[in-house]
PDB file of C-alpha atoms in Angstrom:
ATOM      1  CA  MET A   1      -8.077  67.772 -11.246  1.00 45.00           C
ATOM      2  CA  ASN A   2      -9.299  66.567 -14.630  1.00 57.00           C
ATOM      3  CA  GLN A   3     -11.813  63.790 -14.001  1.00 77.00           C
ATOM      4  CA  ASN A   4     -11.802  61.854 -17.227  1.00 92.00           C
ATOM      5  CA  LEU A   5     -11.581  58.154 -18.013  1.00 96.00           C
ATOM      6  CA  ASN A   6      -9.486  58.914 -21.087  1.00 94.00           C
ATOM      7  CA  GLY A   7     -10.617  55.954 -23.168  1.00 96.00           C
ATOM      8  CA  LYS A   8     -10.341  53.360 -20.386  1.00 97.00           C
ATOM      9  CA  ARG A   9     -12.309  50.193 -21.088  1.00 98.00           C
ATOM     10  CA  ILE A  10     -14.817  49.531 -18.314  1.00 98.00           C
ATOM     11  CA  ALA A  11     -16.705  46.248 -17.914  1.00 98.00           C
ATOM     12  CA  LEU A  12     -20.171  46.749 -16.389  1.00 98.00           C
ATOM     13  CA  LEU A  13     -22.140  43.994 -14.661  1.00 98.00           C
ATOM     14  CA  GLU A  14     -25.236  46.130 -14.044  1.00 97.00           C
ATOM     15  CA  ALA A  15     -28.430  44.726 -15.595  1.00 95.00           C
ATOM     16  CA  ARG A  16     -31.541  46.843 -15.015  1.00 92.00           C
ATOM     17  CA  LEU A  17     -29.793  50.217 -15.447  1.00 94.00           C
ATOM     18  CA  SER A  18     -27.046  49.032 -17.790  1.00 96.00           C
ATOM     19  CA  GLY A  19     -27.790  51.676 -20.418  1.00 97.00           C
ATOM     20  CA  GLU A  20     -27.775  54.493 -17.890  1.00 97.00           C
ATOM     21  CA  LEU A  21     -24.479  53.333 -16.385  1.00 98.00           C
ATOM     22  CA  ALA A  22     -22.900  52.897 -19.827  1.00 98.00           C
ATOM     23  CA  ARG A  23     -23.876  56.462 -20.734  1.00 97.00           C
ATOM     24  CA  LEU A  24     -22.292  57.745 -17.516  1.00 97.00           C
ATOM     25  CA  VAL A  25     -19.038  55.969 -18.360  1.00 98.00           C
ATOM     26  CA  GLU A  26     -19.083  57.373 -21.874  1.00 97.00           C
ATOM     27  CA  ARG A  27     -19.850  60.871 -20.579  1.00 96.00           C
ATOM     28  CA  TYR A  28     -16.628  60.659 -18.593  1.00 96.00           C
ATOM     29  CA  GLY A  29     -14.686  59.582 -21.653  1.00 97.00           C
ATOM     30  CA  GLY A  30     -14.620  55.847 -21.018  1.00 97.00           C
ATOM     31  CA  VAL A  31     -15.540  52.908 -23.233  1.00 98.00           C
ATOM     32  CA  ALA A  32     -18.319  50.836 -21.693  1.00 98.00           C
ATOM     33  CA  ALA A  33     -18.995  47.144 -22.279  1.00 98.00           C
ATOM     34  CA  SER A  34     -22.023  45.583 -20.585  1.00 98.00           C
ATOM     35  CA  PHE A  35     -22.118  42.044 -19.208  1.00 98.00           C
ATOM     36  CA  PRO A  36     -25.391  41.837 -17.217  1.00 97.00           C
ATOM     37  CA  ALA A  37     -24.821  39.492 -14.292  1.00 98.00           C
ATOM     38  CA  LEU A  38     -28.359  38.948 -13.074  1.00 95.00           C
ATOM     39  CA  ARG A  39     -32.022  39.171 -13.853  1.00 95.00           C
ATOM     40  CA  GLU A  40     -34.793  40.019 -11.433  1.00 94.00           C
ATOM     41  CA  GLN A  41     -37.509  37.382 -11.646  1.00 94.00           C
ATOM     42  CA  THR A  42     -40.924  38.302 -10.256  1.00 93.00           C
ATOM     43  CA  ILE A  43     -42.457  35.731  -7.928  1.00 94.00           C
ATOM     44  CA  ASP A  44     -46.209  35.106  -8.080  1.00 92.00           C
ATOM     45  CA  SER A  45     -47.248  36.446  -4.683  1.00 95.00           C
ATOM     46  CA  SER A  46     -50.882  37.467  -5.132  1.00 96.00           C
ATOM     47  CA  GLU A  47     -52.100  35.364  -2.224  1.00 97.00           C
ATOM     48  CA  GLU A  48     -49.374  36.635   0.109  1.00 97.00           C
ATOM     49  CA  VAL A  49     -49.998  40.264  -0.871  1.00 98.00           C
ATOM     50  CA  ALA A  50     -53.763  39.893  -0.369  1.00 98.00           C
ATOM     51  CA  THR A  51     -53.143  38.510   3.112  1.00 98.00           C
ATOM     52  CA  LEU A  52     -50.689  41.325   3.841  1.00 98.00           C
ATOM     53  CA  ILE A  53     -53.245  43.978   2.857  1.00 98.00           C
ATOM     54  CA  ASN A  54     -55.904  42.319   4.994  1.00 98.00           C
ATOM     55  CA  ASN A  55     -53.612  42.377   8.006  1.00 98.00           C
ATOM     56  CA  LEU A  56     -52.517  45.956   7.336  1.00 97.00           C
ATOM     57  CA  GLU A  57     -56.137  47.089   7.166  1.00 97.00           C
ATOM     58  CA  ALA A  58     -56.841  45.277  10.425  1.00 97.00           C
ATOM     59  CA  GLY A  59     -53.931  47.060  12.122  1.00 96.00           C
ATOM     60  CA  ASN A  60     -52.105  43.823  12.876  1.00 97.00           C
ATOM     61  CA  TYR A  61     -48.621  45.175  12.120  1.00 98.00           C
ATOM     62  CA  ALA A  62     -46.585  47.745  14.030  1.00 97.00           C
ATOM     63  CA  PHE A  63     -43.895  48.393  11.418  1.00 98.00           C
ATOM     64  CA  ILE A  64     -43.135  47.658   7.784  1.00 98.00           C
ATOM     65  CA  ILE A  65     -39.598  47.722   6.333  1.00 98.00           C
ATOM     66  CA  PHE A  66     -38.897  48.467   2.669  1.00 98.00           C
ATOM     67  CA  GLN A  67     -35.394  47.645   1.407  1.00 97.00           C
ATOM     68  CA  THR A  68     -35.456  48.300  -2.359  1.00 96.00           C
ATOM     69  CA  GLY A  69     -37.371  50.332  -4.869  1.00 96.00           C
ATOM     70  CA  VAL A  70     -37.905  47.206  -6.970  1.00 95.00           C
ATOM     71  CA  GLY A  71     -39.538  45.489  -4.005  1.00 96.00           C
ATOM     72  CA  VAL A  72     -41.905  48.389  -3.316  1.00 98.00           C
ATOM     73  CA  SER A  73     -42.823  48.634  -7.000  1.00 97.00           C
ATOM     74  CA  ALA A  74     -43.524  44.889  -7.116  1.00 96.00           C
ATOM     75  CA  LEU A  75     -45.768  45.185  -4.054  1.00 98.00           C
ATOM     76  CA  PHE A  76     -47.746  48.061  -5.528  1.00 98.00           C
ATOM     77  CA  LYS A  77     -48.074  46.315  -8.900  1.00 97.00           C
ATOM     78  CA  GLU A  78     -49.391  43.154  -7.242  1.00 97.00           C
ATOM     79  CA  ALA A  79     -51.845  45.193  -5.162  1.00 98.00           C
ATOM     80  CA  GLU A  80     -53.054  47.024  -8.286  1.00 98.00           C
ATOM     81  CA  GLN A  81     -53.638  43.732 -10.096  1.00 97.00           C
ATOM     82  CA  LEU A  82     -55.720  42.647  -7.111  1.00 98.00           C
ATOM     83  CA  GLY A  83     -57.702  45.904  -7.324  1.00 98.00           C
ATOM     84  CA  ARG A  84     -56.528  46.844  -3.838  1.00 98.00           C
ATOM     85  CA  LEU A  85     -53.807  49.437  -4.338  1.00 98.00           C
ATOM     86  CA  ASP A  86     -55.832  52.226  -2.706  1.00 98.00           C
ATOM     87  CA  SER A  87     -56.495  50.019   0.315  1.00 98.00           C
ATOM     88  CA  LEU A  88     -52.790  49.249   0.615  1.00 98.00           C
ATOM     89  CA  LEU A  89     -51.771  52.900   0.353  1.00 98.00           C
ATOM     90  CA  ASP A  90     -54.362  53.999   2.928  1.00 98.00           C
ATOM     91  CA  ALA A  91     -53.143  51.347   5.356  1.00 98.00           C
ATOM     92  CA  LEU A  92     -49.480  52.291   4.869  1.00 98.00           C
ATOM     93  CA  LYS A  93     -50.236  55.953   5.587  1.00 97.00           C
ATOM     94  CA  ARG A  94     -51.558  54.966   9.012  1.00 96.00           C
ATOM     95  CA  MET A  95     -48.529  52.991  10.181  1.00 96.00           C
ATOM     96  CA  THR A  96     -44.784  53.294  10.758  1.00 97.00           C
ATOM     97  CA  THR A  97     -42.930  52.795   7.483  1.00 98.00           C
ATOM     98  CA  ILE A  98     -39.144  52.318   7.414  1.00 98.00           C
ATOM     99  CA  CYS A  99     -36.905  52.622   4.345  1.00 98.00           C
ATOM    100  CA  ARG A 100     -33.344  51.430   3.833  1.00 96.00           C
ATOM    101  CA  GLY A 101     -32.463  54.019   1.216  1.00 93.00           C
ATOM    102  CA  PRO A 102     -33.547  56.589  -1.376  1.00 94.00           C
ATOM    103  CA  LYS A 103     -34.906  54.134  -3.950  1.00 94.00           C
ATOM    104  CA  PRO A 104     -37.788  52.695  -1.882  1.00 97.00           C
ATOM    105  CA  THR A 105     -38.346  56.198  -0.490  1.00 97.00           C
ATOM    106  CA  ALA A 106     -38.790  57.553  -4.029  1.00 97.00           C
ATOM    107  CA  VAL A 107     -41.330  54.870  -4.975  1.00 97.00           C
ATOM    108  CA  LEU A 108     -43.336  55.539  -1.822  1.00 98.00           C
ATOM    109  CA  ALA A 109     -43.207  59.295  -2.455  1.00 97.00           C
ATOM    110  CA  ARG A 110     -44.708  58.816  -5.922  1.00 97.00           C
ATOM    111  CA  HIS A 111     -47.714  57.318  -4.154  1.00 97.00           C
ATOM    112  CA  GLY A 112     -48.012  60.034  -1.530  1.00 97.00           C
ATOM    113  CA  ILE A 113     -46.293  58.219   1.322  1.00 97.00           C
ATOM    114  CA  LYS A 114     -43.470  59.729   3.363  1.00 96.00           C
ATOM    115  CA  PRO A 115     -41.508  57.108   5.324  1.00 97.00           C
ATOM    116  CA  SER A 116     -41.540  57.436   9.083  1.00 97.00           C
ATOM    117  CA  LEU A 117     -37.846  56.461   9.299  1.00 98.00           C
ATOM    118  CA  ASN A 118     -34.983  56.419   6.805  1.00 97.00           C
ATOM    119  CA  ALA A 119     -31.589  54.744   7.029  1.00 97.00           C
ATOM    120  CA  ARG A 120     -28.596  57.004   6.554  1.00 96.00           C
ATOM    121  CA  ASP A 121     -25.969  56.848   3.829  1.00 94.00           C
ATOM    122  CA  PRO A 122     -24.509  54.371   2.820  1.00 93.00           C
ATOM    123  CA  PHE A 123     -27.895  52.643   3.293  1.00 95.00           C
ATOM    124  CA  THR A 124     -26.741  49.202   4.396  1.00 95.00           C
ATOM    125  CA  THR A 125     -28.390  46.890   6.909  1.00 96.00           C
ATOM    126  CA  VAL A 126     -26.184  48.447   9.603  1.00 96.00           C
ATOM    127  CA  GLU A 127     -27.663  51.902   9.000  1.00 97.00           C
ATOM    128  CA  LEU A 128     -31.166  50.464   8.752  1.00 98.00           C
ATOM    129  CA  LEU A 129     -30.864  48.808  12.154  1.00 98.00           C
ATOM    130  CA  ALA A 130     -29.361  52.003  13.590  1.00 97.00           C
ATOM    131  CA  ALA A 131     -32.397  53.960  12.376  1.00 97.00           C
ATOM    132  CA  MET A 132     -34.608  51.480  14.232  1.00 98.00           C
ATOM    133  CA  ALA A 133     -32.584  51.531  17.449  1.00 97.00           C
ATOM    134  CA  GLY A 134     -35.167  53.626  19.295  1.00 97.00           C
ATOM    135  CA  LEU A 135     -38.160  51.464  18.383  1.00 98.00           C
ATOM    136  CA  GLU A 136     -39.677  49.001  20.807  1.00 97.00           C
ATOM    137  CA  LEU A 137     -39.758  45.757  18.843  1.00 98.00           C
ATOM    138  CA  ASN A 138     -40.320  43.172  21.551  1.00 98.00           C
ATOM    139  CA  ASP A 139     -43.392  41.098  20.700  1.00 98.00           C
ATOM    140  CA  LYS A 140     -44.284  43.506  17.882  1.00 98.00           C
ATOM    141  CA  GLN A 141     -45.370  42.255  14.468  1.00 98.00           C
ATOM    142  CA  VAL A 142     -42.958  43.552  11.830  1.00 98.00           C
ATOM    143  CA  VAL A 143     -43.273  43.169   8.050  1.00 98.00           C
ATOM    144  CA  VAL A 144     -40.003  42.860   6.138  1.00 98.00           C
ATOM    145  CA  LEU A 145     -40.102  43.252   2.371  1.00 98.00           C
ATOM    146  CA  HIS A 146     -36.916  41.560   1.207  1.00 97.00           C
ATOM    147  CA  TYR A 147     -34.910  42.168  -1.946  1.00 94.00           C
ATOM    148  CA  GLY A 148     -33.906  39.413  -4.392  1.00 94.00           C
ATOM    149  CA  GLU A 149     -33.046  37.100  -1.522  1.00 95.00           C
ATOM    150  CA  ARG A 150     -33.680  36.953   2.216  1.00 96.00           C
ATOM    151  CA  ASN A 151     -31.664  39.491   4.204  1.00 97.00           C
ATOM    152  CA  GLU A 152     -30.673  37.070   6.930  1.00 96.00           C
ATOM    153  CA  ALA A 153     -28.642  39.624   8.893  1.00 96.00           C
ATOM    154  CA  LEU A 154     -31.642  41.937   9.159  1.00 98.00           C
ATOM    155  CA  ALA A 155     -34.081  39.151  10.025  1.00 98.00           C
ATOM    156  CA  ASP A 156     -31.780  37.698  12.689  1.00 98.00           C
ATOM    157  CA  ALA A 157     -31.209  41.110  14.283  1.00 98.00           C
ATOM    158  CA  LEU A 158     -34.936  41.849  14.460  1.00 98.00           C
ATOM    159  CA  ILE A 159     -35.742  38.447  15.900  1.00 98.00           C
ATOM    160  CA  ALA A 160     -33.002  38.935  18.502  1.00 98.00           C
ATOM    161  CA  ARG A 161     -34.826  42.092  19.604  1.00 98.00           C
ATOM    162  CA  GLY A 162     -38.025  40.121  20.079  1.00 98.00           C
ATOM    163  CA  ALA A 163     -39.846  41.068  16.887  1.00 98.00           C
ATOM    164  CA  ARG A 164     -42.334  38.693  15.276  1.00 98.00           C
ATOM    165  CA  LEU A 165     -41.594  38.775  11.564  1.00 98.00           C
ATOM    166  CA  GLU A 166     -43.815  38.566   8.510  1.00 97.00           C
ATOM    167  CA  GLU A 167     -41.432  38.239   5.554  1.00 97.00           C
ATOM    168  CA  LEU A 168     -42.184  38.748   1.873  1.00 97.00           C
ATOM    169  CA  CYS A 169     -39.911  38.292  -1.125  1.00 96.00           C
ATOM    170  CA  LEU A 170     -41.682  39.415  -4.304  1.00 97.00           C
ATOM    171  CA  TYR A 171     -38.791  38.882  -6.706  1.00 96.00           C
ATOM    172  CA  GLU A 172     -35.593  36.899  -6.774  1.00 96.00           C
ATOM    173  CA  TRP A 173     -32.141  37.288  -8.256  1.00 96.00           C
ATOM    174  CA  GLN A 174     -31.307  34.726 -10.896  1.00 96.00           C
ATOM    175  CA  LEU A 175     -28.516  34.220 -13.380  1.00 97.00           C
ATOM    176  CA  PRO A 176     -29.078  35.733 -16.827  1.00 96.00           C
ATOM    177  CA  GLU A 177     -30.755  33.394 -19.285  1.00 95.00           C
ATOM    178  CA  ASP A 178     -27.676  33.734 -21.508  1.00 96.00           C
ATOM    179  CA  ILE A 179     -24.472  33.290 -19.485  1.00 96.00           C
ATOM    180  CA  GLU A 180     -22.097  33.226 -22.468  1.00 97.00           C
ATOM    181  CA  PRO A 181     -21.293  36.965 -22.177  1.00 97.00           C
ATOM    182  CA  LEU A 182     -20.153  36.409 -18.581  1.00 97.00           C
ATOM    183  CA  LYS A 183     -17.994  33.478 -19.646  1.00 96.00           C
ATOM    184  CA  ASN A 184     -16.468  35.718 -22.303  1.00 97.00           C
ATOM    185  CA  LEU A 185     -15.858  38.427 -19.710  1.00 97.00           C
ATOM    186  CA  ILE A 186     -13.946  35.996 -17.493  1.00 96.00           C
ATOM    187  CA  ALA A 187     -11.710  35.052 -20.427  1.00 95.00           C
ATOM    188  CA  GLU A 188     -11.206  38.684 -21.425  1.00 97.00           C
ATOM    189  CA  LEU A 189     -10.272  39.662 -17.880  1.00 97.00           C
ATOM    190  CA  GLN A 190      -7.533  37.041 -17.919  1.00 94.00           C
ATOM    191  CA  ARG A 191      -6.167  38.653 -21.081  1.00 96.00           C
ATOM    192  CA  GLY A 192      -6.222  42.088 -19.460  1.00 96.00           C
ATOM    193  CA  ALA A 193      -8.794  43.381 -21.946  1.00 98.00           C
ATOM    194  CA  PHE A 194     -10.410  45.769 -19.444  1.00 98.00           C
ATOM    195  CA  ASP A 195      -8.965  48.565 -17.359  1.00 98.00           C
ATOM    196  CA  ALA A 196     -11.722  48.322 -14.748  1.00 98.00           C
ATOM    197  CA  VAL A 197     -14.706  46.241 -13.685  1.00 98.00           C
ATOM    198  CA  ALA A 198     -17.682  47.936 -12.033  1.00 98.00           C
ATOM    199  CA  PHE A 199     -19.844  46.040  -9.546  1.00 98.00           C
ATOM    200  CA  THR A 200     -23.116  47.707  -8.547  1.00 97.00           C
ATOM    201  CA  SER A 201     -24.467  44.937  -6.297  1.00 96.00           C
ATOM    202  CA  GLN A 202     -23.141  42.058  -4.260  1.00 96.00           C
ATOM    203  CA  ILE A 203     -25.085  39.477  -6.264  1.00 97.00           C
ATOM    204  CA  GLN A 204     -23.191  40.435  -9.437  1.00 98.00           C
ATOM    205  CA  ALA A 205     -19.933  39.385  -7.789  1.00 97.00           C
ATOM    206  CA  ARG A 206     -21.398  36.128  -6.537  1.00 97.00           C
ATOM    207  CA  HIS A 207     -22.906  35.314  -9.927  1.00 97.00           C
ATOM    208  CA  LEU A 208     -19.644  36.049 -11.735  1.00 97.00           C
ATOM    209  CA  PHE A 209     -17.819  33.629  -9.457  1.00 97.00           C
ATOM    210  CA  GLN A 210     -20.622  31.092  -9.834  1.00 96.00           C
ATOM    211  CA  ILE A 211     -20.118  31.209 -13.600  1.00 96.00           C
ATOM    212  CA  ALA A 212     -16.345  30.808 -13.191  1.00 95.00           C
ATOM    213  CA  GLU A 213     -16.916  27.771 -10.993  1.00 93.00           C
ATOM    214  CA  SER A 214     -19.317  26.266 -13.542  1.00 92.00           C
ATOM    215  CA  ILE A 215     -16.664  26.425 -16.274  1.00 89.00           C
ATOM    216  CA  GLY A 216     -15.257  23.276 -14.731  1.00 79.00           C
ATOM    217  CA  GLN A 217     -11.583  24.138 -14.744  1.00 72.00           C
ATOM    218  CA  SER A 218      -9.793  23.920 -11.409  1.00 71.00           C
ATOM    219  CA  ALA A 219      -7.828  27.097 -12.138  1.00 86.00           C
ATOM    220  CA  ALA A 220     -10.859  29.165 -13.190  1.00 89.00           C
ATOM    221  CA  LEU A 221     -11.593  30.679  -9.770  1.00 93.00           C
ATOM    222  CA  PRO A 222      -7.954  31.498  -8.840  1.00 94.00           C
ATOM    223  CA  LEU A 223      -7.451  33.026 -12.287  1.00 95.00           C
ATOM    224  CA  LEU A 224     -10.551  35.173 -11.871  1.00 96.00           C
ATOM    225  CA  VAL A 225      -9.367  36.387  -8.467  1.00 97.00           C
ATOM    226  CA  ASP A 226      -5.947  37.170  -9.905  1.00 97.00           C
ATOM    227  CA  SER A 227      -7.463  38.985 -12.885  1.00 97.00           C
ATOM    228  CA  LEU A 228      -9.661  41.169 -10.687  1.00 98.00           C
ATOM    229  CA  ASN A 229      -6.886  41.958  -8.236  1.00 98.00           C
ATOM    230  CA  ASN A 230      -4.014  42.471 -10.658  1.00 97.00           C
ATOM    231  CA  ARG A 231      -5.200  43.003 -14.229  1.00 96.00           C
ATOM    232  CA  ALA A 232      -8.110  45.410 -13.712  1.00 97.00           C
ATOM    233  CA  VAL A 233      -9.238  48.032 -11.226  1.00 98.00           C
ATOM    234  CA  VAL A 234     -12.289  46.812  -9.338  1.00 98.00           C
ATOM    235  CA  VAL A 235     -14.773  49.527  -8.418  1.00 98.00           C
ATOM    236  CA  SER A 236     -17.549  48.676  -5.959  1.00 98.00           C
ATOM    237  CA  ILE A 237     -20.630  50.814  -5.442  1.00 97.00           C
ATOM    238  CA  GLY A 238     -20.711  50.515  -1.657  1.00 95.00           C
ATOM    239  CA  PRO A 239     -19.791  48.654   1.532  1.00 95.00           C
ATOM    240  CA  THR A 240     -22.186  45.732   1.090  1.00 94.00           C
ATOM    241  CA  CYS A 241     -20.878  45.047  -2.397  1.00 97.00           C
ATOM    242  CA  SER A 242     -17.279  45.523  -1.237  1.00 97.00           C
ATOM    243  CA  ALA A 243     -17.757  43.048   1.619  1.00 96.00           C
ATOM    244  CA  ALA A 244     -19.052  40.430  -0.838  1.00 97.00           C
ATOM    245  CA  LEU A 245     -16.042  40.965  -3.097  1.00 98.00           C
ATOM    246  CA  ARG A 246     -13.607  40.655  -0.192  1.00 98.00           C
ATOM    247  CA  ALA A 247     -15.310  37.427   0.886  1.00 97.00           C
ATOM    248  CA  LEU A 248     -14.506  36.118  -2.606  1.00 97.00           C
ATOM    249  CA  GLY A 249     -10.865  37.172  -2.327  1.00 97.00           C
ATOM    250  CA  VAL A 250     -11.108  40.402  -4.328  1.00 98.00           C
ATOM    251  CA  GLU A 251     -10.021  43.753  -2.929  1.00 98.00           C
ATOM    252  CA  PRO A 252     -11.878  46.714  -4.475  1.00 98.00           C
ATOM    253  CA  ARG A 253      -9.568  49.608  -5.233  1.00 98.00           C
ATOM    254  CA  VAL A 254     -12.342  52.176  -5.640  1.00 98.00           C
ATOM    255  CA  GLU A 255     -15.483  52.733  -3.580  1.00 98.00           C
ATOM    256  CA  PRO A 256     -17.416  56.018  -3.852  1.00 97.00           C
ATOM    257  CA  GLU A 257     -18.340  58.097  -0.840  1.00 93.00           C
ATOM    258  CA  HIS A 258     -22.010  57.773  -1.770  1.00 93.00           C
ATOM    259  CA  PRO A 259     -23.333  54.409  -3.047  1.00 94.00           C
ATOM    260  CA  LYS A 260     -24.743  55.624  -6.353  1.00 94.00           C
ATOM    261  CA  MET A 261     -23.713  55.115  -9.957  1.00 96.00           C
ATOM    262  CA  GLY A 262     -22.762  58.729 -10.666  1.00 96.00           C
ATOM    263  CA  PRO A 263     -20.379  59.059  -7.708  1.00 96.00           C
ATOM    264  CA  MET A 264     -18.987  55.605  -8.541  1.00 97.00           C
ATOM    265  CA  VAL A 265     -17.975  56.633 -12.063  1.00 97.00           C
ATOM    266  CA  MET A 266     -16.568  59.933 -10.765  1.00 96.00           C
ATOM    267  CA  ALA A 267     -14.516  58.076  -8.145  1.00 97.00           C
ATOM    268  CA  LEU A 268     -13.131  55.733 -10.805  1.00 97.00           C
ATOM    269  CA  ALA A 269     -12.148  58.671 -13.014  1.00 97.00           C
ATOM    270  CA  ARG A 270     -10.406  60.320 -10.049  1.00 96.00           C
ATOM    271  CA  TYR A 271      -8.551  57.084  -9.337  1.00 96.00           C
ATOM    272  CA  PHE A 272      -7.209  56.790 -12.871  1.00 96.00           C
ATOM    273  CA  ASN A 273      -6.173  60.432 -13.008  1.00 92.00           C
ATOM    274  CA  THR A 274      -4.403  60.187  -9.632  1.00 90.00           C
ATOM    275  CA  HIS A 275      -2.762  56.924 -10.662  1.00 83.00           C
ATOM    276  CA  GLN A 276      -1.467  58.456 -13.886  1.00 68.00           C
ATOM    277  CA  LEU A 277      -0.111  61.464 -12.012  1.00 48.00           C
ATOM    278  CA  THR A 278       1.825  59.309  -9.568  1.00 45.00           C
ATOM    279  CA  LYS A 279       3.451  57.057 -12.186  1.00 38.00           C
TER     280      LYS A 279
END
């Protein structure tokens, strides 16, 4: 089957890799328009990271959990600024390291560290907890490096198994400094200006709805839900993102088998080609 977007207009909410995603869409014959829906704001955590390294060197932790590549990179950058990156890496090599997916694994690998445990595809909290099912966590000190917000489901599950948590959040998800493009996107969706909207993280969906709510019109949220369900094809990168969309009243029509940008664009192209064939 020909997998081509055939000039379809695709709205992208990705921020950090917006250029890469836009090029993927264009490679498949689509027209990409970027509306970044978040920014990752680094949190000053030098004191917390110094304490973490001290405790790692002292052998005070049994396990450390890495959830995102951005989080691992932020940790290593902070340690380097403290002049203690080598100490951190040496300590990590001596303990059980657990990764939620390929991105934190790749950052660790660049520094010579192979994770002790990896979550399986599609790399959600469910798979992460499954990977840890055989570990004895009761009364063990566990470090959790969060993403742009606290992963409450993960923390609650670990605490329920008796773990004593040390939690770090080195960056946070915030709205873009300029939210006008997102306001414009909401208006354009109502006019049916886009054939599809691509969500690559749950926070993009929540931020888009936050912007719609801030517009101050009582019909803004219902109109956004209607636009996403009926005027455009919503493609979600994976189950966590899809669950967030459903909680907001939006049903994704496309979700790739593997939660990565390339498979997501391929899945969207397949959807459009199948849809055209069945008309």
